[in-house]
């Protein structure tokens, strides 16, 4: 039951992945009456998928890792810094990833860099805020009891603070993973080769088949990545 | 990115969360001393940032036309003026203890520094363009953006160090006065962003109106759908689980894919039922943008509405029924009113999200500010990108702050009526 949501996401992801294959997508496109165009070959699809995943995972690692570290620092520094983190988190959400990519384009140029920046900016603050807030909600009495039992500060952190604060942190990491896959797709606009590329090309050239393939493949990746994070979370919470 | 940084500064300056964070703070000694250290370090870091930005980064860039990258123009010796004001403000803020006049002096120094920076930028741009062809452009350099951002941060820190609640209104009034003076005197008229805006004022204003229409339409549609869905959720059982699963599943689908899927599906549906076109539906245009955005923002709305409706104490509901209220009256007068603060929180999230997501509408032919951003990306024209991006960020922040202002009053009213 604990792995149920992860299985559901994985199954949906696999089904969508099947739908993105050239033959299946062609049948679907004819059924929908879309303006058919040249299909996306299997090798190209797999190559784009790999590039997409590399971009999304590095963004996830960047935002998640930095966010966890900053969150720990913010929690240590006390309530005042948490106010700053809250304000920054709200402000960072005000600029959607597309806009950040657009703004970064003149500075960083075409390619993967603007997408990574958008991911870091958009994903960083939710993780930081969730980590800081979650650590702050650990009751001081519990921590005091652990200290009284003779645990060292490091032990208190690993055995008391972290397990108690884990669920909100995992939820934030899941959001960042989904955001990472989604933002990597938008990165196609800045010239990064991702599964968003066939979507953008399909929209521009009225190629319904390429549009459909890209759509199904991006959604498939998102659900598979989501399944991965959910399964990892279920394992950690055991 | 620079605009984004500036917006961060604005949010920090005007965020309503500061007093709450201070009051709710933990009383542990370790926390207090660490907080004290940040309080002292942050203004000094910001002041150092101003000095470094003005010394090491270009204040302006000059280009013969709007498309080629410009040559950097450094601030030079005049940059010492704002840098000195920044250091003074930082030193006064970090050394200030509550109850002294120092933070007020720090705020004045920070705002004066911002004003001097503005003068340098405006005058510098005008001087660069004097006697050049009309196509020449003087744009804000990285140093100007960064120093401006750091000055806003400094003003915020100084305002927060002022005892009582006078700080934020004072800083806000000072900032507005500066902005008003700049607008009235035409100080920035020569800066490329203002030039680009003058060339496209009508198009940008139309895009803002379109964008607001897209976001409002999506929000309205999502609200209409979320009312019955929230009631389903409130009732529980398998329909509730199904609704939750679908709404959560939509969140996983990347926005670009959902918008593209809607284009495909809509064109399929319209091919089957051409009569729908008479209703104004089309596969390309506002229809997929509004539908897609509404699908995303339905989750926060449904969840907050369901949580709000479920929030009243069972005893309150019991007494309402004992008073003879019908089920509908209980729903509207008790559950909805007591749950209003929670719903407002969800509405705030949904509004910010819908303003952001509508940007992608530019890709599916819905227009709006996204179209301006994408035009700028296609032409590689930074000023055009900024013209689309700044209003998006400003609209999101304004919506967030505006709805947050409604919050506490709503909560108070609910408590009184309870």
XYZ file of C-alpha atoms in Angstrom:
656
model
C 0.000 0.000 0.000
C 2.891 2.313 0.862
C 4.279 1.877 -2.643
C 0.841 2.199 -4.253
C 1.156 5.811 -5.469
C 4.642 5.114 -6.837
C 3.334 2.106 -8.797
C 0.418 4.105 -10.168
C 2.762 6.872 -11.359
C 5.155 4.341 -12.884
C 2.342 2.531 -14.737
C 0.990 5.808 -16.111
C 4.505 6.823 -17.120
C 5.106 3.560 -18.971
C 1.758 3.818 -20.779
C 2.570 7.380 -21.899
C 6.036 6.259 -22.921
C 4.460 3.611 -25.155
C 2.200 6.254 -26.670
C 5.232 8.348 -27.629
C 6.701 5.580 -29.813
C 6.519 6.485 -33.521
C 4.083 3.731 -34.563
C 1.682 4.105 -31.645
C 1.723 7.902 -31.857
C 0.965 7.761 -35.592
C -2.155 5.669 -34.914
C -3.240 8.104 -32.199
C -2.656 11.114 -34.441
C -4.793 9.615 -37.199
C -7.519 8.860 -34.668
C -7.464 12.490 -33.511
C -7.383 13.744 -37.090
C -4.219 15.752 -36.472
C -2.233 17.211 -39.355
C 0.312 14.414 -39.675
C 3.959 15.157 -40.329
C 7.239 13.339 -40.235
C 7.444 11.152 -37.115
C 10.292 11.417 -34.642
C 12.588 8.392 -35.016
C 13.170 6.111 -32.052
C 16.878 6.978 -31.717
C 16.140 10.712 -31.775
C 13.401 10.233 -29.173
C 15.686 8.250 -26.862
C 18.528 10.730 -27.349
C 16.303 13.706 -26.513
C 14.917 11.799 -23.535
C 18.415 11.155 -22.217
C 19.425 14.825 -22.625
C 16.174 15.857 -20.937
C 16.799 13.567 -17.969
C 20.423 14.721 -17.570
C 19.313 18.362 -17.532
C 16.408 17.721 -15.143
C 18.467 15.568 -12.772
C 21.333 18.051 -12.575
C 18.819 20.805 -11.884
C 17.183 18.617 -9.246
C 20.548 17.866 -7.620
C 21.485 21.560 -7.695
C 18.213 22.880 -6.269
C 17.663 19.981 -3.878
C 21.216 19.849 -2.541
C 21.652 23.595 -2.146
C 18.136 23.891 -0.734
C 18.761 21.247 1.925
C 22.027 22.934 2.920
C 20.541 26.424 3.040
C 17.526 25.112 4.931
C 19.782 23.574 7.584
C 21.681 26.852 7.903
C 18.455 28.851 8.108
C 17.074 26.523 10.784
C 20.267 26.909 12.811
C 20.256 30.690 12.459
C 16.822 30.966 14.023
C 13.553 32.684 13.323
C 14.928 35.889 11.883
C 16.619 34.275 8.935
C 13.526 32.094 8.404
C 11.620 35.324 7.763
C 14.129 36.210 5.059
C 13.851 32.712 3.571
C 10.048 32.968 3.540
C 10.138 36.337 1.795
C 12.699 35.138 -0.758
C 10.714 31.949 -1.421
C 7.562 33.941 -2.147
C 9.446 36.333 -4.392
C 11.220 33.558 -6.302
C 7.859 31.941 -7.102
C 6.689 35.215 -8.612
C 8.938 34.744 -11.638
C 7.742 31.617 -13.500
C 10.468 29.381 -15.022
C 9.679 30.576 -18.577
C 10.312 34.145 -17.514
C 13.560 33.259 -15.724
C 14.755 31.406 -18.837
C 13.859 34.434 -20.934
C 15.693 36.806 -18.613
C 18.762 34.570 -18.397
C 18.983 34.168 -22.172
C 20.811 37.459 -22.943
C 23.230 36.847 -20.078
C 23.930 33.130 -20.359
C 23.210 32.581 -24.048
C 21.366 29.711 -25.714
C 21.661 26.187 -24.367
C 21.230 24.424 -21.053
C 22.579 27.152 -18.751
C 19.440 29.362 -18.573
C 17.342 26.278 -17.840
C 19.626 25.226 -14.993
C 19.460 28.740 -13.557
C 15.651 28.745 -13.763
C 15.556 25.367 -12.042
C 17.912 26.455 -9.308
C 16.002 29.699 -8.696
C 12.552 28.131 -8.861
C 13.321 24.930 -6.974
C 15.806 26.210 -4.413
C 13.550 28.271 -2.194
C 10.727 25.724 -1.675
C 13.256 23.129 -0.462
C 15.027 25.682 1.726
C 11.761 26.827 3.238
C 10.426 23.306 3.753
C 13.681 22.147 5.382
C 13.893 25.158 7.687
C 10.200 24.973 8.633
C 10.257 21.213 9.145
C 13.312 21.348 11.395
C 11.725 24.175 13.367
C 8.615 22.098 14.075
C 10.616 19.388 15.882
C 9.463 19.879 19.497
C 12.247 21.274 21.720
C 11.244 18.788 24.441
C 12.064 15.858 22.172
C 15.424 17.373 21.365
C 16.023 18.111 25.056
C 15.163 14.523 25.990
C 17.621 13.221 23.385
C 20.343 15.535 24.700
C 19.589 14.456 28.265
C 20.001 10.824 27.173
C 23.551 11.710 26.223
C 23.278 11.904 22.433
C 25.877 14.087 20.747
C 24.606 17.027 18.636
C 25.329 15.045 15.463
C 23.368 12.068 16.787
C 20.496 14.340 17.795
C 20.425 15.679 14.254
C 20.573 12.320 12.452
C 18.379 10.304 14.828
C 15.870 12.890 16.066
C 15.680 16.039 13.938
C 15.944 14.512 10.495
C 13.488 11.596 10.859
C 10.876 13.874 12.446
C 11.321 16.545 9.765
C 11.476 14.148 6.801
C 7.894 14.119 5.384
C 7.648 17.837 4.458
C 11.201 17.787 3.081
C 10.352 14.785 0.893
C 7.190 16.508 -0.314
C 9.225 19.568 -1.316
C 11.811 17.394 -3.095
C 8.994 15.726 -5.039
C 7.712 19.113 -6.169
C 11.226 20.097 -7.236
C 11.638 16.882 -9.232
C 8.371 17.482 -11.097
C 9.358 21.139 -11.629
C 12.743 20.033 -12.938
C 11.248 17.771 -15.619
C 8.734 20.470 -16.548
C 11.304 23.279 -16.705
C 13.696 21.157 -18.765
C 10.873 20.834 -21.321
C 10.530 24.634 -21.464
C 14.319 24.777 -21.878
C 13.701 23.780 -25.498
C 12.722 27.425 -26.071
C 16.242 28.463 -25.073
C 17.765 25.960 -27.462
C 18.467 23.125 -25.029
C 17.823 19.808 -26.812
C 15.109 18.192 -24.673
C 11.808 16.431 -25.216
C 10.261 19.892 -25.306
C 11.951 20.380 -28.677
C 9.504 18.197 -30.679
C 6.621 20.026 -28.956
C 7.925 23.479 -29.874
C 8.813 22.360 -33.402
C 5.424 20.668 -33.756
C 3.596 23.829 -32.657
C 5.599 25.970 -35.075
C 5.371 23.651 -38.088
C 1.849 22.289 -37.535
C 3.361 18.826 -37.144
C 0.731 17.112 -35.002
C 2.650 13.850 -34.847
C 5.841 15.358 -33.453
C 3.711 17.412 -31.040
C 1.942 14.288 -29.800
C 5.165 12.296 -29.426
C 6.900 15.045 -27.483
C 3.859 15.586 -25.265
C 3.518 11.903 -24.391
C 7.257 11.488 -23.831
C 7.576 14.534 -21.536
C 4.567 13.445 -19.507
C 5.968 9.889 -19.353
C 9.294 11.155 -17.993
C 7.514 13.332 -15.436
C 5.453 10.423 -14.122
C 8.460 8.069 -14.040
C 10.556 10.639 -12.150
C 7.665 11.212 -9.768
C 7.412 7.450 -9.190
C 11.141 7.349 -8.422
C 10.924 10.096 -5.788
C 7.800 8.570 -4.234
C 9.425 5.136 -4.025
C 12.577 6.626 -2.472
C 10.436 8.494 0.039
C 8.496 5.350 0.934
C 11.774 3.479 1.458
C 13.216 6.255 3.657
C 10.118 6.503 5.798
C 10.102 2.787 6.516
C 17.420 37.621 -13.842
C 18.294 41.080 -12.644
C 14.650 42.025 -12.610
C 14.010 38.897 -10.641
C 16.628 39.943 -8.108
C 15.045 43.371 -7.881
C 11.687 41.766 -7.281
C 13.201 39.692 -4.481
C 14.300 42.916 -2.880
C 10.851 44.434 -3.215
C 9.258 41.405 -1.638
C 11.738 41.473 1.216
C 11.017 45.144 1.688
C 7.257 44.929 1.676
C 6.703 41.428 2.963
C 4.104 41.315 5.691
C 5.809 38.334 7.238
C 8.512 40.167 9.142
C 6.668 41.107 12.308
C 5.172 37.634 12.577
C 8.552 35.982 12.152
C 10.017 38.202 14.823
C 7.228 37.600 17.313
C 6.985 33.879 16.775
C 10.719 33.479 17.072
C 12.202 30.863 19.282
C 13.570 32.151 22.552
C 16.557 29.844 22.589
C 19.771 31.687 23.258
C 21.719 30.063 20.433
C 19.105 31.194 17.937
C 19.136 34.723 19.279
C 22.885 35.165 18.991
C 22.945 33.669 15.517
C 20.087 35.939 14.462
C 21.966 38.887 15.902
C 24.966 37.989 13.794
C 22.919 37.837 10.585
C 21.305 41.124 11.512
C 24.717 42.731 11.680
C 26.245 40.941 8.702
C 23.472 41.347 6.115
C 23.622 45.197 5.822
C 27.408 45.140 5.616
C 27.285 42.448 2.906
C 24.745 44.500 0.943
C 26.915 47.610 1.239
C 29.937 45.634 0.075
C 27.851 44.376 -2.867
C 27.086 47.970 -3.925
C 30.749 48.942 -3.788
C 31.888 45.815 -5.636
C 29.177 46.114 -8.302
C 30.023 49.740 -9.037
C 33.769 49.125 -9.043
C 33.892 45.865 -10.968
C 30.835 45.704 -13.233
C 29.656 48.010 -16.035
C 27.123 50.644 -15.006
C 25.750 50.940 -18.551
C 26.330 49.275 -21.874
C 26.362 51.190 -25.125
C 25.443 49.662 -28.491
C 24.954 51.157 -31.978
C 21.523 49.409 -32.241
C 19.153 47.336 -30.129
C 20.245 43.895 -31.291
C 24.035 43.833 -31.030
C 25.599 43.290 -27.598
C 26.892 46.573 -26.177
C 30.262 47.792 -24.953
C 30.528 48.161 -21.166
C 30.694 51.653 -19.664
C 32.097 51.714 -16.132
C 30.815 53.932 -13.326
C 34.258 55.477 -12.784
C 35.040 57.834 -9.900
C 31.444 59.098 -9.462
C 30.676 55.541 -8.361
C 32.429 56.378 -5.091
C 29.429 58.531 -4.108
C 26.768 55.787 -3.942
C 29.348 53.322 -2.618
C 30.174 55.642 0.284
C 26.463 56.193 1.028
C 25.920 52.415 0.951
C 28.775 51.755 3.351
C 27.482 54.478 5.663
C 23.984 52.962 5.585
C 25.343 49.472 6.206
C 27.538 50.594 9.073
C 24.737 52.631 10.693
C 22.285 49.722 10.391
C 24.562 47.040 11.708
C 25.767 49.162 14.599
C 22.342 50.443 15.528
C 20.597 49.407 18.685
C 16.831 49.676 19.010
C 15.652 53.059 20.199
C 18.319 55.213 18.586
C 18.078 57.551 15.625
C 20.808 55.699 13.716
C 18.516 53.408 11.637
C 16.591 56.434 10.372
C 19.866 58.001 9.225
C 20.754 54.662 7.624
C 17.450 54.571 5.735
C 17.980 58.133 4.507
C 21.527 57.273 3.402
C 20.328 54.149 1.551
C 17.532 56.004 -0.259
C 19.893 58.872 -1.084
C 22.360 56.349 -2.497
C 19.602 54.838 -4.635
C 18.722 58.323 -5.877
C 22.337 59.140 -6.751
C 22.630 55.799 -8.563
C 19.487 56.647 -10.552
C 20.888 60.076 -11.446
C 24.175 58.532 -12.580
C 22.375 55.983 -14.746
C 19.904 58.436 -16.286
C 22.401 61.202 -16.916
C 25.031 58.733 -18.123
C 22.632 57.206 -20.639
C 21.609 60.656 -21.904
C 25.258 61.668 -22.261
C 26.116 58.464 -24.163
C 23.278 58.997 -26.629
C 23.842 62.726 -27.204
C 24.592 63.346 -30.873
C 24.251 59.661 -31.848
C 21.815 58.184 -34.370
C 18.364 57.236 -33.062
C 19.139 53.510 -33.306
C 21.869 53.750 -30.642
C 20.977 52.237 -27.288
C 22.303 52.728 -23.744
C 21.168 49.834 -21.537
C 21.458 49.224 -17.825
C 24.593 47.238 -17.065
C 24.982 44.407 -14.564
C 26.543 46.821 -12.068
C 23.505 49.114 -12.089
C 21.065 46.209 -11.583
C 23.126 44.631 -8.818
C 23.802 47.920 -7.004
C 20.120 48.846 -7.231
C 19.146 45.475 -5.794
C 21.653 45.842 -2.960
C 20.365 49.357 -2.191
C 16.811 48.009 -1.922
C 18.059 45.325 0.460
C 19.875 47.977 2.501
C 16.744 50.139 2.681
C 14.738 47.119 3.824
C 17.253 46.252 6.540
C 17.444 49.867 7.729
C 13.637 50.120 7.737
C 13.412 46.971 9.800
C 15.911 48.306 12.344
C 13.684 51.344 12.990
C 11.807 50.683 16.237
C 8.051 50.277 16.064
C 6.148 49.859 12.836
C 7.103 53.135 11.209
C 9.985 51.686 9.201
C 8.183 50.010 6.325
C 5.784 52.877 5.521
C 8.721 55.297 5.659
C 10.828 53.198 3.288
C 7.829 52.688 0.988
C 7.107 56.433 0.929
C 10.760 57.219 0.225
C 10.934 54.677 -2.589
C 7.685 55.933 -4.130
C 8.934 59.514 -3.925
C 12.122 58.525 -5.768
C 10.162 56.621 -8.431
C 7.709 59.510 -8.781
C 10.530 62.005 -9.226
C 12.200 59.779 -11.843
C 8.935 59.462 -13.776
C 8.089 63.183 -13.537
C 11.533 64.423 -14.579
C 11.990 61.862 -17.362
C 15.271 60.873 -15.754
C 15.398 57.458 -17.406
C 14.059 58.523 -20.814
C 17.383 57.712 -22.496
C 17.695 54.217 -20.972
C 17.035 51.524 -23.594
C 14.215 49.878 -21.631
C 12.259 53.155 -21.648
C 13.032 53.654 -25.345
C 11.800 50.141 -26.166
C 8.660 50.728 -24.095
C 7.887 54.006 -25.861
C 8.192 52.200 -29.199
C 5.752 49.476 -28.132
C 3.625 51.042 -25.409
C 0.364 50.083 -27.107
C 1.397 46.469 -27.725
C 2.674 46.009 -24.173
C -0.475 47.511 -22.663
C -2.608 45.244 -24.834
C -0.488 42.262 -23.761
C -0.998 43.137 -20.093
C -4.765 43.325 -20.641
C -4.724 40.005 -22.529
C -2.624 38.404 -19.822
C -5.005 39.559 -17.102
C -7.896 38.231 -19.168
C -6.246 34.813 -19.565
C -5.402 34.537 -15.847
C -8.802 35.772 -14.708
C -10.582 33.461 -17.141
C -8.588 30.455 -15.937
C -9.137 31.402 -12.305
C -12.870 31.876 -12.852
C -13.198 28.554 -14.673
C -11.203 26.789 -11.945
C -13.387 28.347 -9.228
C -16.559 27.198 -11.014
C -15.232 23.643 -11.263
C -13.711 23.529 -7.816
C -16.934 24.238 -5.897
C -18.642 20.909 -6.758
C -15.319 19.048 -6.569
C -14.665 20.399 -3.065
C -18.120 19.203 -1.982
C -17.268 15.748 -3.372
C -13.993 15.815 -1.459
C -15.807 16.838 1.720
C -18.104 13.851 1.419
C -15.219 11.373 1.204
C -15.267 7.845 -0.192
C -14.024 6.692 -3.597
C -15.199 9.719 -5.599
C -13.112 11.937 -3.325
C -10.058 9.728 -3.785
C -10.596 9.764 -7.554
C -10.848 13.559 -7.676
C -7.681 13.905 -5.582
C -5.780 11.423 -7.762
C -6.733 13.219 -10.991
C -5.928 16.698 -9.635
C -2.589 15.514 -8.257
C -1.819 13.714 -11.504
C -2.357 16.911 -13.496
C 0.292 18.632 -11.361
C 2.860 16.064 -12.484
C 2.266 16.708 -16.197
C 4.660 19.440 -17.387
C 2.830 22.607 -18.407
C 4.301 22.606 -21.910
C 3.050 19.033 -22.456
C -0.416 19.788 -21.086
C -0.817 22.867 -23.289
C 0.383 20.900 -26.323
C -1.911 17.969 -25.480
C -4.849 20.373 -25.245
C -3.992 21.730 -28.689
C -3.998 18.165 -30.098
C -7.152 17.050 -28.317
C -9.035 20.269 -29.088
C -8.222 20.032 -32.782
C -9.424 16.427 -32.727
C -12.647 17.348 -30.937
C -13.281 20.322 -33.205
C -12.790 18.127 -36.271
C -15.532 15.826 -34.918
C -17.860 18.607 -33.752
C -17.265 21.663 -35.967
C -20.322 23.359 -34.427
C -18.220 24.032 -31.299
C -16.250 26.562 -33.323
C -19.334 28.769 -33.326
C -18.889 29.075 -29.547
C -15.476 30.663 -30.100
C -13.508 27.524 -29.260
C -10.340 26.928 -31.240
C -7.386 24.561 -30.988
C -4.940 27.475 -31.150
C -5.518 30.611 -29.108
C -6.877 31.388 -25.665
C -8.891 28.148 -25.324
C -6.011 25.717 -24.597
C -4.226 28.312 -22.445
C -7.245 28.973 -20.229
C -8.165 25.267 -19.970
C -4.578 24.234 -19.148
C -4.048 26.943 -16.561
C -7.404 26.167 -14.944
C -6.460 22.470 -14.716
C -3.337 23.349 -12.724
C -4.844 25.901 -10.367
C -7.845 23.694 -9.607
C -5.771 21.696 -7.093
C -4.959 24.524 -4.648
C -8.517 25.855 -4.987
C -10.250 22.498 -4.409
C -7.940 21.557 -1.539
C -8.246 24.875 0.261
C -12.003 25.030 -0.285
C -12.466 21.487 1.038
C -10.174 22.185 4.004
C -12.003 25.437 4.705
C -15.434 23.817 4.546
C -14.219 21.039 6.857
C -12.589 23.436 9.317
C -15.514 24.443 11.587
C -15.732 22.645 14.901
C -18.363 19.843 14.877
C -19.954 21.510 17.909
C -20.441 24.710 15.891
C -22.087 22.756 13.067
C -24.254 20.921 15.616
C -25.480 24.144 17.180
C -26.108 25.686 13.757
C -28.318 22.732 12.877
C -30.002 22.914 16.286
C -30.848 26.546 15.544
C -32.829 25.280 12.573
C -30.496 26.200 9.722
C -30.961 24.150 6.562
C -28.054 22.224 5.076
C -27.527 24.938 2.460
C -27.555 27.636 5.122
C -25.032 25.708 7.195
C -22.852 25.372 4.114
C -22.986 29.027 3.083
C -23.290 30.821 6.389
C -21.220 28.650 8.696
C -18.826 26.435 6.755
C -17.959 28.897 3.979
C -17.613 31.869 6.300
C -15.496 30.090 8.883
C -13.374 28.472 6.188
C -12.797 31.726 4.298
C -9.218 32.287 5.562
C -8.140 28.862 4.293
C -9.856 29.437 0.951
C -8.138 32.804 0.678
C -4.743 31.139 1.137
C -5.554 28.738 -1.705
C -6.846 31.575 -3.865
C -3.565 33.414 -3.333
C -1.506 30.430 -4.497
C -3.865 29.846 -7.433
C -3.749 33.493 -8.541
C 0.046 33.672 -8.544
C 0.235 30.340 -10.391
C -2.320 31.340 -12.983
C -0.485 34.593 -13.745
C 2.732 32.616 -14.187
C 1.211 29.795 -16.248
C -0.624 32.174 -18.583
C 2.840 33.207 -19.780
C 3.056 29.868 -21.624
C -0.120 30.854 -23.460
C 2.111 32.843 -25.799
C 3.272 29.504 -27.225
C -0.193 28.308 -28.201
C -1.215 31.584 -29.780
C -3.094 33.050 -26.822
C -1.020 36.247 -26.765
C -0.445 37.930 -23.423
C 2.888 38.881 -21.896
C 4.313 35.467 -22.800
C 4.092 36.418 -26.465
C 6.191 39.531 -25.742
C 8.804 37.431 -23.908
C 8.922 34.853 -26.715
C 9.218 37.619 -29.335
C 12.167 39.001 -27.404
C 13.743 35.538 -27.167
C 13.292 34.967 -30.894
C 14.866 38.355 -31.711
C 17.448 37.964 -28.944
C 16.411 41.468 -27.780
C 16.962 41.664 -23.993
C 14.893 44.835 -23.560
C 11.875 43.242 -25.216
C 12.193 40.189 -22.944
C 12.302 42.531 -19.941
C 9.219 44.394 -21.195
C 7.300 41.113 -21.027
C 8.944 39.740 -17.899
C 8.759 42.751 -15.587
C 4.937 43.055 -15.790
C 4.543 39.288 -15.166
C 6.666 39.509 -12.024
C 5.007 42.742 -10.898
C 1.511 41.297 -11.438
C 2.360 38.124 -9.470
C 3.852 40.061 -6.576
C 0.985 42.552 -6.538
C -1.599 39.747 -6.550
C 0.243 37.904 -3.787
C 0.645 40.975 -1.581
C -2.866 42.227 -2.276
C -4.516 38.939 -1.345
C -2.241 38.642 1.703
C -3.483 42.032 2.897
C -7.040 40.707 2.735
C -6.072 37.720 4.859
C -5.790 38.871 8.465
C -8.916 41.022 8.288
C -10.844 38.054 6.905
C -9.488 35.868 9.695
C -10.487 38.419 12.320
C -13.999 38.660 10.930
C -14.303 34.883 11.000
C -13.157 34.728 14.601
C -15.641 37.395 15.649
C -18.560 35.710 13.944
C -17.543 32.391 15.480
